[in-house]
Coordinates of C-alpha atoms in Angstrom, one line a residue:
M1 CA -0.1 -30.8 44.4
S2 CA -0.3 -33.7 41.6
L3 CA -0.3 -30.9 39.1
I4 CA 3.8 -31.2 40.3
N5 CA 6.1 -33.7 40.2
K6 CA 9.4 -35.0 38.7
E7 CA 8.1 -35.7 34.8
T8 CA 6.2 -32.3 35.4
I9 CA 9.7 -30.3 37.0
D10 CA 11.5 -31.9 34.3
V11 CA 9.5 -30.8 31.1
F12 CA 9.0 -26.9 32.4
R13 CA 13.1 -27.0 32.8
R14 CA 13.7 -28.2 29.2
L15 CA 10.6 -25.2 28.1
W16 CA 12.1 -23.0 30.8
L17 CA 15.8 -23.4 28.7
A18 CA 13.6 -23.4 25.6
I19 CA 12.4 -19.5 26.4
T20 CA 15.1 -18.2 27.4
P21 CA 16.1 -16.0 24.3
Y22 CA 13.0 -14.5 25.4
R23 CA 12.9 -14.2 29.4
S24 CA 12.5 -10.2 29.6
R25 CA 9.1 -10.9 27.7
V26 CA 8.5 -14.0 30.6
W27 CA 9.5 -11.6 33.2
W28 CA 7.3 -9.0 31.8
A29 CA 4.3 -10.8 31.3
L30 CA 4.4 -12.7 34.5
L31 CA 5.1 -8.8 36.0
T32 CA 1.3 -8.1 34.5
M33 CA -0.2 -11.2 36.1
L34 CA 1.3 -9.6 39.6
G35 CA -0.9 -6.5 38.6
T36 CA -3.6 -8.5 37.6
A37 CA -3.9 -10.3 40.5
S38 CA -3.4 -7.4 42.9
T39 CA -6.9 -5.9 41.4
E40 CA -8.5 -9.2 42.9
V41 CA -8.2 -7.6 46.7
M42 CA -8.8 -3.4 45.5
F43 CA -13.3 -3.8 44.4
P44 CA -13.7 -5.7 47.3
K45 CA -11.7 -3.6 49.7
V46 CA -13.3 -0.7 48.2
L47 CA -16.9 -2.2 48.9
G48 CA -16.0 -2.7 52.2
Y49 CA -15.4 0.9 53.2
I50 CA -18.9 1.9 51.2
L51 CA -20.8 -0.1 53.8
D52 CA -18.8 0.8 57.1
H53 CA -18.6 4.4 56.2
G54 CA -21.5 5.2 53.1
F55 CA -24.2 4.6 54.9
N56 CA -23.7 6.3 58.3
A57 CA -23.0 9.7 59.5
D58 CA -19.7 9.5 58.0
A59 CA -21.2 9.5 54.3
K60 CA -20.7 13.4 54.1
K61 CA -17.2 13.1 54.3
I62 CA -16.7 10.3 51.0
A63 CA -16.9 13.0 48.1
L64 CA -19.3 11.3 45.7
W65 CA -16.5 10.8 42.4
M66 CA -13.5 9.1 45.1
V67 CA -15.3 5.7 44.8
P68 CA -16.8 5.7 41.1
T69 CA -13.1 6.9 40.5
A70 CA -11.9 4.3 41.9
I71 CA -13.3 1.2 40.7
I72 CA -13.1 2.5 37.0
A73 CA -9.3 3.1 37.9
I74 CA -9.2 -0.9 39.3
F75 CA -10.5 -2.2 36.0
L76 CA -8.9 0.0 33.8
F77 CA -5.7 -0.8 35.4
R78 CA -6.5 -4.9 35.6
G79 CA -7.5 -4.7 31.6
I80 CA -4.3 -3.3 30.4
C81 CA -2.3 -5.9 32.7
T82 CA -4.4 -8.6 31.1
F83 CA -4.7 -7.7 27.8
T84 CA -0.8 -7.2 27.5
T85 CA -0.4 -11.2 29.8
S86 CA -2.2 -12.1 26.8
Y87 CA -0.1 -10.6 23.9
L88 CA 2.7 -11.4 26.3
M89 CA 2.5 -15.8 26.1
T90 CA 1.0 -15.3 22.4
W91 CA 4.0 -14.1 22.0
I92 CA 6.0 -16.7 23.9
S93 CA 3.8 -19.5 22.6
T94 CA 3.7 -19.0 19.0
R95 CA 7.9 -19.0 18.9
L96 CA 8.3 -22.0 21.0
L97 CA 6.0 -23.6 19.1
N98 CA 7.9 -23.1 15.9
Q99 CA 10.8 -23.5 17.7
L100 CA 9.8 -27.2 18.6
R101 CA 8.5 -28.0 15.1
A102 CA 11.9 -26.8 14.2
K103 CA 13.2 -29.2 16.2
I104 CA 11.2 -32.3 15.4
F105 CA 11.7 -31.9 11.9
D106 CA 15.5 -31.2 12.1
R107 CA 15.5 -34.4 14.0
I108 CA 13.4 -36.6 11.7
L109 CA 15.6 -35.3 8.3
N110 CA 19.0 -36.8 10.8
V111 CA 17.2 -40.2 12.1
P112 CA 19.1 -43.3 11.3
I113 CA 16.9 -44.9 7.9
S114 CA 16.0 -47.5 10.7
F115 CA 13.9 -45.3 12.6
Y116 CA 11.5 -45.9 9.7
Q117 CA 10.7 -49.0 10.2
S118 CA 9.7 -48.7 13.2
E119 CA 7.7 -45.4 13.5
S120 CA 5.0 -44.4 11.4
S121 CA 4.4 -41.2 9.3
G122 CA 1.1 -41.3 11.1
R123 CA 3.0 -40.6 14.0
I124 CA 5.4 -38.4 12.9
I125 CA 3.1 -36.2 11.7
N126 CA 0.4 -35.8 14.6
T127 CA 3.8 -35.2 17.0
I128 CA 4.7 -32.1 14.8
M129 CA 1.6 -30.8 14.4
F130 CA -1.1 -32.1 17.7
E131 CA 1.3 -33.3 20.3
A132 CA 3.9 -30.1 19.7
Q133 CA 0.4 -27.5 19.9
Q134 CA -0.6 -29.5 23.3
I135 CA 3.1 -28.6 25.0
V136 CA 2.8 -24.9 24.2
E137 CA -1.0 -24.6 24.6
M138 CA 0.4 -26.5 28.2
L139 CA 2.5 -24.0 28.5
K140 CA 0.9 -20.9 28.1
V141 CA -2.2 -22.1 30.2
S142 CA -0.1 -23.2 32.8
M143 CA 1.7 -19.7 32.9
T144 CA -1.2 -17.9 32.8
T145 CA -3.5 -19.4 35.3
L146 CA -1.1 -21.4 37.6
F147 CA 1.0 -18.2 38.4
R148 CA -1.4 -15.9 38.0
D149 CA -3.8 -17.5 39.9
S150 CA -1.4 -18.1 41.9
L151 CA -0.8 -14.8 42.2
T152 CA -4.4 -14.1 43.0
V153 CA -4.5 -16.8 45.7
M154 CA -1.6 -15.8 47.3
V155 CA -2.8 -12.2 47.2
L156 CA -6.7 -12.7 48.3
L157 CA -4.9 -15.1 51.0
A158 CA -2.5 -12.0 52.8
A159 CA -5.5 -9.7 52.7
L160 CA -7.9 -12.5 54.4
L161 CA -5.3 -14.0 57.2
W162 CA -4.6 -9.1 57.4
R163 CA -8.6 -9.2 58.3
N164 CA -9.6 -12.1 60.1
W165 CA -6.8 -14.7 60.5
K166 CA -9.0 -17.0 63.0
L167 CA -11.7 -17.5 59.6
T168 CA -8.7 -17.4 57.1
I169 CA -7.2 -20.7 59.3
I170 CA -11.1 -22.2 59.1
A171 CA -10.9 -21.6 55.1
L172 CA -7.5 -23.1 54.8
V173 CA -8.6 -26.4 56.3
M174 CA -10.1 -27.3 53.5
M175 CA -7.4 -26.8 51.2
P176 CA -5.7 -30.1 51.8
V177 CA -8.6 -31.8 50.8
M178 CA -9.2 -30.5 47.2
A179 CA -5.3 -31.2 46.8
F180 CA -6.2 -34.9 48.1
L181 CA -9.2 -34.7 44.8
V182 CA -6.9 -33.2 42.4
R183 CA -3.9 -35.9 43.2
G184 CA -7.0 -38.7 43.1
V185 CA -7.2 -38.0 38.8
S186 CA -4.3 -36.8 38.3
K187 CA -2.6 -40.6 37.8
R188 CA -5.6 -41.7 35.9
L189 CA -5.7 -38.7 33.6
R190 CA -2.2 -38.4 32.3
K191 CA -2.9 -42.6 31.7
L192 CA -6.0 -41.6 29.5
N193 CA -4.3 -38.5 27.7
Q194 CA -1.5 -41.2 26.5
S195 CA -3.7 -44.0 25.6
Q196 CA -5.7 -40.6 23.4
L197 CA -2.9 -39.7 22.0
D198 CA -1.5 -42.9 20.8
V199 CA -5.2 -43.5 19.2
S200 CA -4.7 -40.3 17.8
N201 CA -1.8 -41.1 15.5
E202 CA -3.9 -44.2 15.3
L203 CA -6.3 -42.2 13.0
T204 CA -4.0 -39.8 11.0
Q205 CA -2.0 -43.0 10.2
V206 CA -5.2 -44.7 8.9
I207 CA -6.2 -41.4 6.7
E208 CA -2.7 -40.8 5.4
E209 CA -2.9 -44.6 4.1
A210 CA -6.4 -43.8 2.7
T211 CA -5.4 -40.4 0.9
R212 CA -2.1 -42.0 -0.4
A213 CA -3.7 -45.3 -1.4
S214 CA -7.0 -44.2 -3.0
Q215 CA -6.5 -46.0 -6.7
V216 CA -5.6 -48.9 -4.2
I217 CA -8.7 -48.9 -2.0
R218 CA -11.0 -48.5 -5.3
I219 CA -10.0 -50.9 -7.6
F220 CA -10.2 -53.7 -4.9
G221 CA -13.2 -52.1 -3.2
G222 CA -11.5 -51.8 0.4
Q223 CA -13.6 -48.2 1.1
K224 CA -15.8 -50.7 3.3
Y225 CA -13.0 -51.9 5.0
E226 CA -11.3 -48.5 5.5
Q227 CA -14.4 -46.7 6.7
D228 CA -14.6 -49.3 9.4
R229 CA -10.6 -48.8 10.5
F230 CA -12.1 -45.2 10.5
E231 CA -14.8 -45.5 12.1
A232 CA -13.6 -48.4 14.7
K233 CA -10.2 -45.5 15.7
N234 CA -11.9 -42.6 15.5
E235 CA -14.9 -44.5 18.8
K236 CA -12.0 -45.6 19.9
L237 CA -10.8 -41.9 20.2
R238 CA -14.7 -40.9 21.4
G239 CA -14.2 -43.5 24.1
Y240 CA -11.2 -42.1 25.7
A241 CA -12.3 -38.3 25.2
M242 CA -15.3 -39.2 27.2
R243 CA -13.4 -40.7 30.0
T244 CA -11.1 -37.8 30.1
T245 CA -14.2 -35.3 30.0
I246 CA -15.5 -37.8 33.1
A247 CA -12.4 -37.3 34.8
V248 CA -11.3 -34.1 34.7
A249 CA -15.3 -32.9 35.2
S250 CA -15.4 -35.0 38.6
T251 CA -12.6 -32.6 39.7
T252 CA -14.8 -29.3 39.8
P253 CA -18.1 -30.0 41.7
L254 CA -15.8 -32.5 44.2
T255 CA -13.5 -29.2 44.7
Q256 CA -16.7 -26.9 44.5
L257 CA -17.9 -28.6 47.1
A258 CA -14.8 -28.9 49.2
A259 CA -14.3 -24.5 48.8
A260 CA -18.6 -24.7 49.7
I261 CA -18.3 -26.1 52.9
A262 CA -15.1 -23.9 53.9
V263 CA -17.2 -20.8 53.2
A264 CA -20.1 -21.7 54.9
V265 CA -18.4 -22.3 58.0
V266 CA -16.3 -19.3 57.6
I267 CA -19.8 -17.7 57.7
M268 CA -20.9 -19.6 60.8
F269 CA -18.3 -18.6 62.7
A270 CA -18.5 -14.9 61.3
V271 CA -22.0 -14.5 62.4
S272 CA -20.8 -15.2 65.8
Q273 CA -18.1 -13.2 66.0
A274 CA -20.4 -9.9 65.0
A275 CA -22.8 -11.1 67.4
Q276 CA -20.3 -10.4 69.7
D277 CA -19.1 -7.4 68.2
S278 CA -15.6 -8.0 67.2
T279 CA -16.5 -7.2 64.1
T280 CA -18.2 -5.0 61.7
A281 CA -20.5 -5.2 58.3
G282 CA -18.1 -3.8 56.1
R283 CA -15.4 -6.0 56.9
F284 CA -18.1 -8.8 56.9
I285 CA -18.8 -8.4 53.4
E286 CA -15.1 -7.7 52.5
F287 CA -13.5 -10.3 54.2
V288 CA -16.7 -12.8 52.9
S289 CA -16.0 -10.9 49.2
L290 CA -12.1 -12.3 49.2
M291 CA -13.3 -16.1 49.8
M292 CA -16.2 -16.3 47.2
L293 CA -12.8 -14.6 44.6
L294 CA -10.8 -17.0 46.1
L295 CA -13.3 -19.8 44.6
T296 CA -12.8 -18.5 41.0
P297 CA -9.3 -19.3 40.9
L298 CA -8.7 -21.9 42.5
K299 CA -11.5 -23.9 40.7
R300 CA -9.2 -22.4 37.4
L301 CA -6.5 -24.3 39.5
A302 CA -8.5 -27.4 39.7
D303 CA -9.3 -27.5 36.1
L304 CA -5.6 -27.2 35.3
N305 CA -5.7 -30.7 35.5
G306 CA -6.8 -31.7 32.5
P307 CA -4.2 -29.4 30.2
M308 CA -1.8 -30.0 31.8
Q309 CA -1.6 -33.6 31.8
R310 CA -2.2 -34.0 28.2
G311 CA 0.3 -31.8 27.7
M312 CA 2.7 -33.7 29.8
A313 CA 1.8 -36.7 28.2
A314 CA 2.3 -35.0 24.6
A315 CA 6.0 -34.0 25.8
E316 CA 7.2 -37.6 26.2
S317 CA 6.6 -37.9 23.1
V318 CA 7.4 -35.0 21.2
F319 CA 10.9 -35.2 23.9
A320 CA 11.2 -38.9 22.7
L321 CA 11.3 -38.2 19.2
I322 CA 14.0 -34.8 19.2
D323 CA 16.1 -37.0 21.9
T324 CA 16.3 -39.6 19.5
L325 CA 20.3 -40.3 18.7
P326 CA 20.7 -38.8 14.6
E327 CA 22.8 -40.9 12.5
T328 CA 26.6 -41.2 13.4
D329 CA 28.2 -38.5 11.6
S330 CA 31.8 -38.0 12.9
G331 CA 33.8 -38.8 9.9
K332 CA 35.9 -35.7 8.0
A333 CA 34.9 -34.4 4.5
L334 CA 36.9 -36.0 0.8
P335 CA 39.2 -33.7 0.5
A336 CA 38.5 -33.9 -3.8
R337 CA 35.5 -35.4 -5.7
A338 CA 36.3 -39.1 -5.5
Q339 CA 37.6 -41.6 -8.3
G340 CA 34.3 -44.0 -7.5
K341 CA 36.8 -47.2 -6.2
L342 CA 34.4 -49.4 -3.8
E343 CA 35.7 -52.0 -2.2
F344 CA 33.6 -54.1 0.5
V345 CA 35.7 -55.8 2.8
H346 CA 34.5 -59.2 4.9
T347 CA 31.1 -56.8 5.3
S348 CA 28.4 -58.5 6.9
F349 CA 24.9 -57.2 7.9
S350 CA 21.9 -57.7 9.7
Y351 CA 18.5 -55.1 10.0
P352 CA 18.2 -53.8 13.6
G353 CA 15.7 -56.4 15.5
Q354 CA 16.8 -59.3 12.7
E355 CA 18.9 -62.1 14.0
Q356 CA 19.0 -63.1 10.3
E357 CA 21.7 -61.2 8.7
A358 CA 20.9 -60.2 5.2
L359 CA 24.4 -60.0 3.9
K360 CA 27.4 -62.2 4.6
D361 CA 30.9 -62.1 4.4
I362 CA 30.9 -59.7 1.2
N363 CA 34.1 -59.2 -0.3
L364 CA 33.7 -57.4 -3.9
S365 CA 35.5 -55.0 -5.6
I366 CA 35.1 -52.1 -7.9
A367 CA 37.1 -50.3 -10.2
P368 CA 36.5 -46.5 -10.8
G369 CA 33.7 -46.4 -13.9
E370 CA 32.7 -49.8 -13.5
T371 CA 29.3 -51.1 -14.0
I372 CA 28.5 -53.9 -11.4
A373 CA 25.2 -55.4 -12.3
L374 CA 23.4 -56.6 -9.0
V375 CA 21.0 -59.8 -9.8
G376 CA 19.0 -62.5 -8.0
M377 CA 15.9 -63.7 -6.1
S378 CA 13.7 -61.0 -3.8
G379 CA 15.5 -61.5 -0.4
G380 CA 18.9 -62.0 -2.1
G381 CA 20.3 -58.8 -0.3
K382 CA 20.9 -56.6 -3.0
T383 CA 19.6 -53.6 -1.3
S384 CA 20.5 -54.4 1.6
L385 CA 24.1 -54.2 -0.7
V386 CA 23.5 -51.3 -2.3
N387 CA 22.1 -48.4 0.8
L388 CA 25.6 -49.7 2.9
V389 CA 27.1 -47.5 0.4
P390 CA 25.3 -44.2 0.9
R391 CA 25.6 -45.3 5.2
F392 CA 21.6 -45.5 5.5
Y393 CA 22.8 -48.4 7.5
T394 CA 25.9 -49.8 8.8
P395 CA 28.0 -52.9 8.7
D396 CA 28.1 -55.5 11.8
S397 CA 31.8 -56.6 10.7
G398 CA 33.9 -55.6 7.5
D399 CA 34.2 -52.4 6.2
I400 CA 33.3 -50.5 2.6
L401 CA 35.9 -48.5 1.3
L402 CA 36.1 -45.4 -1.0
D403 CA 39.4 -44.8 -2.3
G404 CA 40.9 -46.8 0.2
I405 CA 39.4 -44.8 2.9
S406 CA 36.6 -46.6 5.2
L407 CA 32.9 -44.9 5.0
Q408 CA 33.3 -44.9 8.6
D409 CA 36.1 -42.0 7.9
I410 CA 34.4 -39.6 5.9
S411 CA 31.2 -37.2 6.2
L412 CA 28.1 -38.3 5.8
S413 CA 27.3 -35.0 3.7
S414 CA 31.2 -35.6 1.4
L415 CA 29.9 -39.3 1.5
R416 CA 26.6 -38.8 -0.1
E417 CA 28.1 -35.6 -1.9
Q418 CA 29.6 -38.5 -4.2
I419 CA 26.7 -40.5 -5.2
A420 CA 23.0 -40.1 -7.1
M421 CA 20.0 -42.8 -6.8
V422 CA 17.5 -43.3 -8.9
S423 CA 14.8 -46.0 -7.1
Q424 CA 11.9 -47.7 -8.6
N425 CA 9.6 -46.1 -5.8
V426 CA 10.3 -42.3 -7.2
V427 CA 9.6 -39.7 -4.4
L428 CA 9.0 -36.6 -6.1
F429 CA 8.0 -33.0 -4.2
D430 CA 4.7 -30.8 -4.7
D431 CA 7.1 -28.0 -6.3
T432 CA 8.2 -27.2 -10.2
L433 CA 10.3 -29.7 -12.4
V434 CA 12.9 -27.5 -12.4
S435 CA 13.5 -27.7 -8.4
N436 CA 12.8 -32.1 -9.0
I437 CA 15.6 -31.7 -11.5
A438 CA 17.8 -29.7 -9.4
Y439 CA 16.7 -30.8 -6.1
G440 CA 19.2 -30.0 -3.4
D441 CA 20.8 -26.9 -5.6
A442 CA 19.2 -23.4 -4.3
N443 CA 20.3 -21.9 -7.3
P444 CA 19.8 -24.4 -9.9
D445 CA 22.1 -24.4 -13.3
P446 CA 19.7 -24.1 -16.2
E447 CA 22.3 -25.3 -19.2
R448 CA 22.4 -28.3 -16.4
V449 CA 19.0 -28.6 -16.3
A450 CA 18.6 -28.5 -20.3
A451 CA 20.9 -31.3 -20.6
A452 CA 19.7 -33.1 -18.2
V453 CA 16.0 -32.7 -19.7
Q454 CA 17.5 -34.1 -22.8
A455 CA 19.4 -36.7 -21.3
A456 CA 16.2 -38.0 -20.0
H457 CA 14.2 -37.7 -22.6
L458 CA 11.7 -35.1 -20.8
T459 CA 12.1 -32.0 -23.9
D460 CA 8.6 -33.1 -25.0
V461 CA 7.1 -33.1 -22.0
V462 CA 8.7 -30.0 -20.4
R463 CA 7.4 -28.3 -24.1
D464 CA 3.8 -29.8 -24.0
L465 CA 3.6 -28.7 -20.1
P466 CA 1.7 -25.2 -19.1
E467 CA 4.4 -22.9 -17.4
G468 CA 7.1 -25.1 -18.5
L469 CA 9.7 -26.5 -16.1
N470 CA 7.8 -24.4 -14.0
T471 CA 4.9 -26.2 -14.1
M472 CA 4.2 -27.4 -10.1
I473 CA 3.7 -31.0 -10.7
G474 CA 1.4 -32.4 -7.6
D475 CA 2.4 -34.6 -5.2
N476 CA 4.7 -37.3 -5.8
G477 CA 4.4 -36.3 -9.7
M478 CA 0.5 -37.0 -9.6
R479 CA 0.3 -34.5 -13.0
L480 CA 3.0 -36.6 -14.0
S481 CA 2.3 -40.5 -16.0
G482 CA 4.6 -43.2 -14.5
G483 CA 7.1 -43.3 -17.7
Q484 CA 7.2 -39.3 -16.8
R485 CA 7.9 -39.4 -13.4
Q486 CA 11.0 -42.1 -13.9
R487 CA 12.3 -40.0 -16.3
L488 CA 12.1 -36.7 -14.2
A489 CA 13.9 -39.0 -11.3
I490 CA 17.0 -40.0 -13.5
A491 CA 17.0 -36.1 -15.3
R492 CA 17.7 -35.8 -10.8
A493 CA 20.7 -38.2 -11.1
I494 CA 21.6 -36.9 -13.9
Y495 CA 21.6 -33.3 -12.7
K496 CA 23.5 -34.0 -9.8
N497 CA 27.0 -35.8 -12.1
A498 CA 28.0 -37.8 -9.1
P499 CA 31.1 -40.6 -9.4
I500 CA 28.7 -42.9 -8.2
L501 CA 26.1 -43.5 -9.7
I502 CA 22.7 -46.2 -8.0
L503 CA 19.9 -47.3 -10.1
D504 CA 17.5 -49.9 -8.5
E505 CA 15.2 -51.1 -11.6
A506 CA 15.8 -47.6 -12.8
T507 CA 13.6 -48.7 -16.1
S508 CA 11.2 -50.8 -14.7
A509 CA 8.0 -47.9 -15.5
L510 CA 9.0 -47.6 -18.7
D511 CA 7.0 -48.2 -21.6
S512 CA 9.7 -50.0 -24.0
E513 CA 10.1 -47.2 -26.4
S514 CA 10.7 -44.5 -23.6
E515 CA 12.9 -47.9 -21.8
R516 CA 14.8 -47.9 -25.3
A517 CA 15.7 -44.1 -25.6
V518 CA 16.1 -44.0 -21.3
Q519 CA 18.7 -47.0 -21.3
A520 CA 20.5 -45.1 -24.0
A521 CA 21.0 -41.4 -22.1
L522 CA 21.9 -44.1 -19.0
D523 CA 24.6 -45.8 -21.0
E524 CA 26.1 -42.3 -21.4
L525 CA 25.6 -40.9 -17.7
M526 CA 27.4 -44.4 -16.7
L527 CA 30.1 -43.8 -18.4
G528 CA 32.9 -42.8 -15.8
R529 CA 31.1 -43.2 -13.4
T530 CA 31.2 -46.9 -10.8
T531 CA 28.0 -47.5 -11.3
L532 CA 25.7 -50.5 -9.2
V533 CA 22.6 -51.6 -10.8
I534 CA 19.9 -53.5 -10.0
A535 CA 17.7 -55.0 -12.7
H536 CA 15.1 -58.0 -12.4
R537 CA 15.2 -57.4 -16.2
L538 CA 18.3 -59.5 -17.1
S539 CA 18.0 -57.6 -20.7
T540 CA 18.6 -53.9 -19.2
I541 CA 22.1 -55.5 -17.5
E542 CA 23.6 -57.7 -20.2
R543 CA 26.3 -54.5 -20.9
A544 CA 27.4 -54.5 -17.5
S545 CA 31.5 -55.2 -16.5
R546 CA 30.9 -57.5 -14.3
I547 CA 27.2 -58.8 -13.0
A548 CA 27.0 -60.0 -9.5
V549 CA 24.7 -62.8 -8.6
L550 CA 23.6 -62.5 -4.6
V551 CA 21.6 -66.0 -2.8
D552 CA 20.8 -65.4 0.6
G553 CA 23.2 -62.2 1.5
K554 CA 25.9 -64.4 -0.1
I555 CA 27.9 -63.9 -3.5
I556 CA 27.7 -66.8 -5.6
E557 CA 28.5 -66.1 -9.4
M558 CA 30.6 -63.2 -10.6
G559 CA 31.6 -62.8 -14.1
T560 CA 30.6 -61.2 -17.3
H561 CA 26.9 -61.6 -18.8
A562 CA 28.3 -63.9 -21.4
E563 CA 31.0 -66.4 -19.0
L564 CA 28.3 -66.7 -16.4
L565 CA 25.3 -68.1 -19.0
D566 CA 28.5 -70.1 -19.7
N567 CA 29.3 -72.0 -16.5
G568 CA 25.7 -72.6 -16.6
G569 CA 25.1 -71.6 -12.9
T570 CA 21.9 -69.4 -11.1
Y571 CA 23.1 -66.7 -13.5
A572 CA 21.8 -69.2 -16.3
N573 CA 18.9 -70.3 -15.1
L574 CA 16.9 -67.4 -14.4
H575 CA 18.0 -66.1 -18.0
R576 CA 16.9 -68.9 -19.5
L577 CA 12.9 -68.6 -17.1
Q578 CA 13.2 -64.8 -18.6
F579 CA 13.4 -65.7 -22.5
A580 CA 11.8 -69.5 -22.5
A581 CA 8.9 -67.7 -24.2

């Protein structure tokens, strides 16, 4: 049947490898499923025996306790097997779900930064929370239904063949018809389920954006626009859900009709056999009971097509994410703390999928402890250049050296240990103040935390918080002001105490008074550290060792603040425009 094809086999192969550590429980679950299946033939057998021997002269030979005891024993055994199967499959599926989610989360932590240019956060969240669950549900349902009901069908068919092979052959004629009906629906179901998952990802993205941009939505009166977006996606999702339901629901009556035709034909032939005294009432009832019992697992197997196709569609997304190649990391750890000498040697770079180069033949040597300020109009290449230092991206040509060693020859973890970064887009975690300051350090040093707090001028802030450093700051630090969030990011960089410092508009969110205080702390922090500073406010970089002016990905001017003003070039024009007032 269409439930089994190359893609399905490949998915189940991967899932089987994932549950290999739990294979003993899997075999026990299969054994209890076999036990459940075996009970299906027992009750019709008892019923047939009663009809043949309980209502005639042989009735006195049957002990009164035998039949009730047999029935109770059958259903007690069945109950134990069913409970054990359910428990074991839930245990296995929850372990597998945790395993899948852990693999996805590990992968999204280690994919290249460029991955996030093509993938929305809504899709990633949906894949971890919903699509992984769909796969596990598919596995759980398929194993408890596909294996158990397949075993039940085989046991019942064996009993039917043993009881009356001629009638069984007649009944089996309708099986290809049922298989054909299920096959016809499967391909459409797969496409519908994939489309439904895509729209679900889009809906998640709309919700995520609406919660993240709540202030912007209110200020610009975007409630109606966002509501319309949500309703459009929601209605589209409902449409796919209805089409999927129709496709699944149409399978059941068609397969039941085919099964009913088979039962009707069998009964007709059975009556004919009874008229010829070739069967007894007990055998006839036993055979028909077995056939009727066969309908239930066949129906469940037909209905399995829906969740199987949903699971297969989800598996495509989940395994595509898991199979995404991680960042290339073939280098070795640095033997000691870096001195901080950086060299860009004929470095060119373009973003994936873009022909125009963001950086063109950059040649720049930065001595240990030197502060280089990068200035220029937006899109000039300043952020692109600093993003190459921690290897968020890899140059298309040329090389970048740290203390004479190519960055490609340094392991990512070792390289990034040497770098601290403060961006204009502050990222904080829904955790305590101390955890954000000492982020990445499992055992924060209280003295270093206190020093970072003082240097970033957060002492008064910490004192006013209800639980001091142990205060939860909320989603992205929502309980702090913009300036406090920026200073917290600076404190995090101070705590790391790395030899290379990247400041991307690090004081942009501060008021004048806070900026002066933090700038003093930054000046002290930058002493002895190689520092790359991006700043649009030129007043913050006047004391930089050198200033590099980038235009269209090229360094067109280089020198001190005074030298560049004397040259009367691009930097001098930018400075004049800013201070014209």
